[in-house]
Coordinates of C-alpha atoms and ligand atoms in Angstrom, one line a residue:
M610 CA 18.4 -71.6 138.2
P611 CA 20.2 -72.2 141.5
L612 CA 21.3 -75.7 142.4
T613 CA 18.3 -77.6 144.0
A614 CA 18.5 -79.9 147.0
T615 CA 17.2 -83.5 146.5
R616 CA 14.8 -83.4 149.4
P617 CA 12.3 -80.9 147.9
L618 CA 12.2 -82.8 144.6
L619 CA 11.2 -85.9 146.4
V620 CA 8.7 -84.0 148.5
D621 CA 7.1 -82.6 145.3
A622 CA 7.1 -86.0 143.6
T623 CA 5.5 -87.6 146.7
A624 CA 2.8 -84.9 146.8
G625 CA 2.1 -85.3 143.0
G626 CA 2.2 -89.1 143.0
T627 CA 5.1 -89.0 140.5
A628 CA 8.8 -89.7 140.5
V629 CA 12.1 -87.9 140.0
A630 CA 14.4 -89.3 137.3
A631 CA 18.0 -89.7 138.6
F632 CA 20.5 -90.3 135.8
N633 CA 24.1 -91.6 136.2
V634 CA 26.8 -89.2 135.0
I635 CA 30.1 -90.7 133.8
T636 CA 31.6 -87.9 131.7
L637 CA 30.7 -84.3 131.1
E638 CA 28.8 -85.2 127.9
Y639 CA 26.4 -87.4 130.0
A640 CA 25.6 -84.4 132.3
E641 CA 25.1 -82.0 129.4
G642 CA 22.9 -84.5 127.6
I643 CA 20.8 -85.3 130.7
V644 CA 20.2 -81.6 131.5
A645 CA 19.3 -81.0 127.8
G646 CA 16.8 -83.9 128.0
A647 CA 15.3 -82.6 131.2
E648 CA 14.9 -79.1 129.8
R649 CA 13.2 -80.5 126.7
A650 CA 10.7 -82.4 128.9
G651 CA 10.4 -79.4 131.4
R652 CA 11.1 -81.7 134.4
P653 CA 13.4 -81.5 137.4
V654 CA 16.2 -84.0 137.4
I655 CA 18.9 -85.5 139.6
L656 CA 22.4 -85.9 138.3
Q657 CA 24.1 -88.7 140.2
L658 CA 27.7 -89.7 140.4
S659 CA 28.4 -93.2 141.6
E660 CA 31.4 -94.3 143.7
N661 CA 32.5 -96.3 140.6
A662 CA 32.4 -93.2 138.4
S663 CA 34.3 -91.2 141.0
T664 CA 37.0 -94.0 140.9
F665 CA 37.0 -93.6 137.1
H666 CA 37.9 -90.0 137.7
G667 CA 40.9 -90.8 139.9
G668 CA 38.9 -91.2 143.1
D669 CA 38.3 -87.4 143.4
P670 CA 34.7 -86.5 142.6
R671 CA 35.3 -82.7 142.7
P672 CA 36.2 -81.9 139.1
I673 CA 33.3 -83.6 137.5
T674 CA 31.0 -82.5 140.3
A675 CA 32.0 -78.9 139.7
A676 CA 31.0 -79.3 136.1
M677 CA 27.7 -80.9 137.1
R678 CA 27.1 -78.0 139.5
A679 CA 27.8 -75.4 136.8
L680 CA 25.3 -77.1 134.5
A681 CA 22.7 -77.1 137.3
E682 CA 23.1 -73.4 137.9
R683 CA 22.5 -72.5 134.3
S684 CA 19.7 -75.0 133.7
A685 CA 16.1 -73.9 133.0
V686 CA 14.8 -76.7 135.2
P687 CA 15.6 -77.7 138.8
V688 CA 18.7 -79.9 139.0
A689 CA 20.0 -81.7 142.2
L690 CA 23.3 -83.5 142.6
H691 CA 23.4 -86.9 144.3
L692 CA 26.4 -89.1 145.3
D693 CA 25.4 -92.7 144.5
H694 CA 26.2 -96.2 145.8
V695 CA 28.8 -95.0 148.3
E696 CA 30.5 -97.8 150.3
D697 CA 33.7 -95.8 151.1
V698 CA 33.1 -93.7 154.2
E699 CA 36.0 -91.4 153.2
L700 CA 34.3 -90.7 149.9
L701 CA 31.0 -90.1 151.7
H702 CA 32.7 -87.5 153.8
T703 CA 33.7 -85.5 150.7
A704 CA 30.0 -85.2 149.6
A705 CA 29.1 -81.9 151.3
D706 CA 32.2 -80.0 150.1
A707 CA 31.8 -81.4 146.6
G708 CA 28.3 -79.8 146.3
F709 CA 26.1 -82.9 146.6
G710 CA 22.7 -82.4 148.1
S711 CA 22.1 -86.0 148.9
V712 CA 24.0 -89.3 149.2
M713 CA 23.1 -93.0 148.8
F714 CA 25.0 -95.0 151.4
D715 CA 25.2 -98.5 150.2
A716 CA 25.7 -101.1 152.9
G717 CA 23.2 -103.4 151.3
R718 CA 25.8 -106.1 150.9
L719 CA 26.3 -106.3 154.7
P720 CA 24.3 -108.5 157.1
Y721 CA 21.2 -106.7 158.3
E722 CA 22.5 -105.7 161.8
D723 CA 25.7 -104.4 160.3
N724 CA 23.8 -102.5 157.6
V725 CA 21.7 -100.8 160.2
A726 CA 24.7 -99.8 162.3
A727 CA 26.7 -98.4 159.3
T728 CA 23.7 -96.7 157.8
R729 CA 22.7 -95.1 161.1
A730 CA 26.2 -93.6 161.5
A731 CA 26.1 -92.4 157.8
A732 CA 22.6 -90.8 158.3
Q733 CA 23.8 -88.9 161.4
W734 CA 26.7 -87.6 159.5
A735 CA 24.7 -86.6 156.5
H736 CA 22.0 -84.8 158.5
D737 CA 24.7 -82.9 160.4
Q738 CA 25.9 -81.7 157.0
G739 CA 22.4 -80.8 155.9
L740 CA 22.3 -83.6 153.3
S741 CA 19.5 -86.1 152.8
I742 CA 20.4 -89.7 152.6
E743 CA 19.2 -92.8 150.8
A744 CA 20.0 -96.3 151.9
E745 CA 19.5 -99.8 150.6
L746 CA 17.7 -102.8 152.2
G747 CA 17.7 -106.0 150.2
Y748 CA 20.3 -106.4 147.5
V749 CA 19.5 -105.0 144.1
G750 CA 21.4 -107.6 142.0
G751 CA 24.0 -107.3 139.3
K752 CA 26.7 -105.0 140.6
A753 CA 30.0 -106.6 139.7
T754 CA 31.8 -105.1 142.7
Q755 CA 29.3 -106.6 145.2
V756 CA 29.8 -110.0 146.9
Q757 CA 27.3 -112.2 145.1
S758 CA 27.4 -114.9 147.7
A759 CA 26.1 -112.6 150.4
H760 CA 22.9 -112.0 148.5
A761 CA 21.1 -114.7 146.8
A762 CA 19.6 -113.8 143.4
G763 CA 15.9 -113.0 143.6
V764 CA 16.1 -111.5 147.1
R765 CA 13.2 -109.1 147.9
T766 CA 12.8 -106.4 150.5
D767 CA 10.5 -107.4 153.3
P768 CA 8.0 -104.6 154.2
A769 CA 8.1 -105.2 158.0
Q770 CA 11.9 -105.2 158.0
A771 CA 11.9 -102.1 155.8
A772 CA 9.8 -100.2 158.4
E773 CA 12.1 -101.4 161.2
F774 CA 15.2 -100.4 159.1
V775 CA 13.9 -96.9 158.4
A776 CA 13.0 -96.3 162.1
A777 CA 16.4 -97.6 163.3
T778 CA 18.5 -95.6 160.8
G779 CA 16.7 -92.3 160.2
V780 CA 17.2 -92.4 156.4
D781 CA 15.2 -90.1 154.1
A782 CA 14.7 -92.5 151.2
L783 CA 14.9 -96.2 150.7
A784 CA 16.2 -98.3 147.8
V785 CA 14.4 -101.6 147.7
A786 CA 14.8 -104.9 146.0
V787 CA 11.6 -105.5 144.0
G788 CA 12.7 -107.4 140.9
S789 CA 15.1 -105.0 139.1
S790 CA 18.8 -105.7 138.6
H791 CA 21.7 -103.4 137.8
A792 CA 23.3 -103.1 134.4
M793 CA 20.7 -104.9 132.3
T794 CA 20.9 -104.2 128.6
S795 CA 17.6 -105.8 127.8
R796 CA 14.4 -104.5 129.3
T797 CA 13.0 -107.7 130.6
A798 CA 12.9 -107.3 134.4
A799 CA 9.5 -107.9 136.0
L800 CA 8.7 -105.8 139.1
D801 CA 6.6 -106.9 142.0
H802 CA 4.1 -103.9 142.1
D803 CA 2.2 -105.3 145.0
L804 CA 5.4 -105.5 147.0
I805 CA 6.3 -101.9 146.1
A806 CA 2.9 -100.8 147.4
R807 CA 3.2 -102.8 150.6
I808 CA 6.7 -101.4 151.3
A809 CA 5.5 -97.8 150.5
A810 CA 2.6 -98.3 153.0
A811 CA 4.9 -99.7 155.7
T812 CA 7.6 -97.1 155.5
D813 CA 5.9 -93.9 154.4
L814 CA 9.2 -92.8 152.8
P815 CA 10.2 -92.1 149.2
L816 CA 11.2 -95.4 147.6
V817 CA 14.0 -95.6 145.1
L818 CA 14.2 -98.0 142.1
H819 CA 17.7 -99.0 141.1
G820 CA 18.5 -100.9 138.0
S821 CA 15.8 -99.2 136.1
S822 CA 17.4 -99.7 132.7
G823 CA 16.2 -103.3 132.6
V824 CA 12.6 -102.5 133.3
P825 CA 10.0 -102.1 130.5
D826 CA 8.3 -98.7 130.1
D827 CA 4.9 -99.9 131.3
D828 CA 6.4 -101.6 134.3
L829 CA 8.3 -98.4 135.2
A830 CA 5.1 -96.3 135.0
A831 CA 3.3 -98.8 137.1
A832 CA 6.1 -98.8 139.7
V833 CA 5.6 -95.0 140.1
V834 CA 1.9 -95.5 140.6
A835 CA 2.7 -98.1 143.3
G836 CA 5.0 -95.7 145.2
M837 CA 8.4 -95.4 143.6
R838 CA 9.6 -91.7 143.9
K839 CA 13.1 -91.8 142.5
I840 CA 14.0 -93.8 139.4
N841 CA 17.7 -94.5 138.9
I842 CA 18.8 -94.9 135.3
G843 CA 22.3 -95.5 134.1
T844 CA 23.0 -98.4 131.7
M845 CA 20.5 -97.3 129.1
L846 CA 22.3 -94.0 128.7
S847 CA 25.6 -95.8 128.3
V848 CA 24.1 -98.1 125.6
A849 CA 22.8 -95.0 123.7
Y850 CA 26.1 -93.1 124.1
T851 CA 28.3 -96.0 123.0
S852 CA 26.0 -97.0 120.2
A853 CA 26.0 -93.4 118.8
I854 CA 29.8 -93.4 118.9
R855 CA 30.0 -96.8 117.2
T856 CA 27.7 -95.6 114.4
A857 CA 29.5 -92.4 113.9
L858 CA 32.9 -94.1 113.7
A859 CA 31.6 -96.8 111.4
A860 CA 30.2 -94.0 109.1
D861 CA 33.6 -92.2 109.2
P862 CA 36.4 -94.6 110.0
A863 CA 39.0 -91.9 109.4
A864 CA 37.5 -89.5 112.0
T865 CA 39.9 -88.1 114.5
D866 CA 38.0 -85.2 116.0
P867 CA 36.2 -86.4 119.1
R868 CA 33.8 -83.5 119.0
R869 CA 32.2 -85.0 115.9
Y870 CA 31.2 -88.3 117.5
L871 CA 30.9 -87.1 121.1
A872 CA 28.3 -84.5 119.9
Q873 CA 26.2 -87.4 118.5
A874 CA 26.7 -89.4 121.8
R875 CA 25.6 -86.4 123.8
A876 CA 22.5 -85.9 121.6
A877 CA 21.7 -89.6 122.0
I878 CA 21.8 -89.2 125.8
A879 CA 19.5 -86.2 125.6
D880 CA 17.0 -88.1 123.5
R881 CA 17.0 -91.1 125.8
A882 CA 16.6 -89.0 128.9
A883 CA 13.8 -87.0 127.4
A884 CA 12.0 -90.2 126.5
M885 CA 12.3 -91.5 130.0
F886 CA 10.6 -88.4 131.5
H887 CA 7.5 -89.3 129.5
V888 CA 7.6 -92.9 130.8
I889 CA 7.9 -91.9 134.4
G890 CA 5.3 -89.2 134.2
R891 CA 2.5 -91.0 132.5
P892 CA -0.3 -93.1 134.1
T893 CA -0.3 -96.9 133.8
P894 CA -2.5 -98.6 131.3
T895 CA -4.7 -99.9 134.1
S896 CA -5.1 -96.6 136.0
S897 CA -5.8 -94.3 133.1
Ligands
LIG1855 O1 22.1 -96.3 141.0 C1 22.0 -96.4 139.7 C2 21.1 -97.2 139.1 O2 20.7 -98.2 139.9 C3 21.3 -97.5 137.6 O3 21.0 -98.8 137.3 O4 22.4 -98.9 135.3 O5 20.8 -100.7 135.7 O6 20.0 -98.4 135.0 P1 21.1 -99.2 135.7
LIG1856 ZN1 21.9 -98.5 141.7

């Protein structure tokens, strides 16, 4: 199947009242596992590479992105590529050539007016390249590289400010702060579903949930009903991947062939991803 752009996936999700799962890719095995999970569930998927993951790959996203693109092209389900949490404008400007269909420009750590100005410039550039762009309003806590003091814990996106931000910047999707936090390894976050619905009504744009690994299944399903259209999932895949490797090496401490334990890690990613498609696609207990 040819590589898909992000925009039509979000349009379809909006029309169907559902959401697209966007999983973070760190190594090739993540991408292989995620696509296998999407194929098992029969659902489109977004493979996303963060600025941090690009840094891990030496600051050049092109080699891993070329592999992600090849997987998309042979996939049985639609796959889009997204460059996530970009703060470095130089990296942003590699996005089109690297094959990404969308970018998330992350100026959420900046004061509001500076966030608007930087995001508007990024949106103009992205649209000139034919890319769609997501931006962030209100800090989604927990990213180690962000300046904690600039964003008090518990901050929430204000619906009126969100509407103003969308009009001022021209972005295509909006990441909002509604109770989730990045990099949680326990699923104990509590989302404000009423706030999600109010932001959705105020902006009429696809809303994006970051830090979804820390959100319980029922809460995630309810967030989709309230208006979330892209669900970003990273940490829970890394937990599954690392735990599979730990188990494999404990069972065979003399192992030296990485294919043995990486195959199990990749399978763990596929299982976790497949399970999340069912969570995101199912109705909430109250609406069924
Ligand atoms: O942009 C990526 C996500 O927000 C991932 O968050 O690692 O907490 O699931 P997570
Ligand atoms: Zn995020």
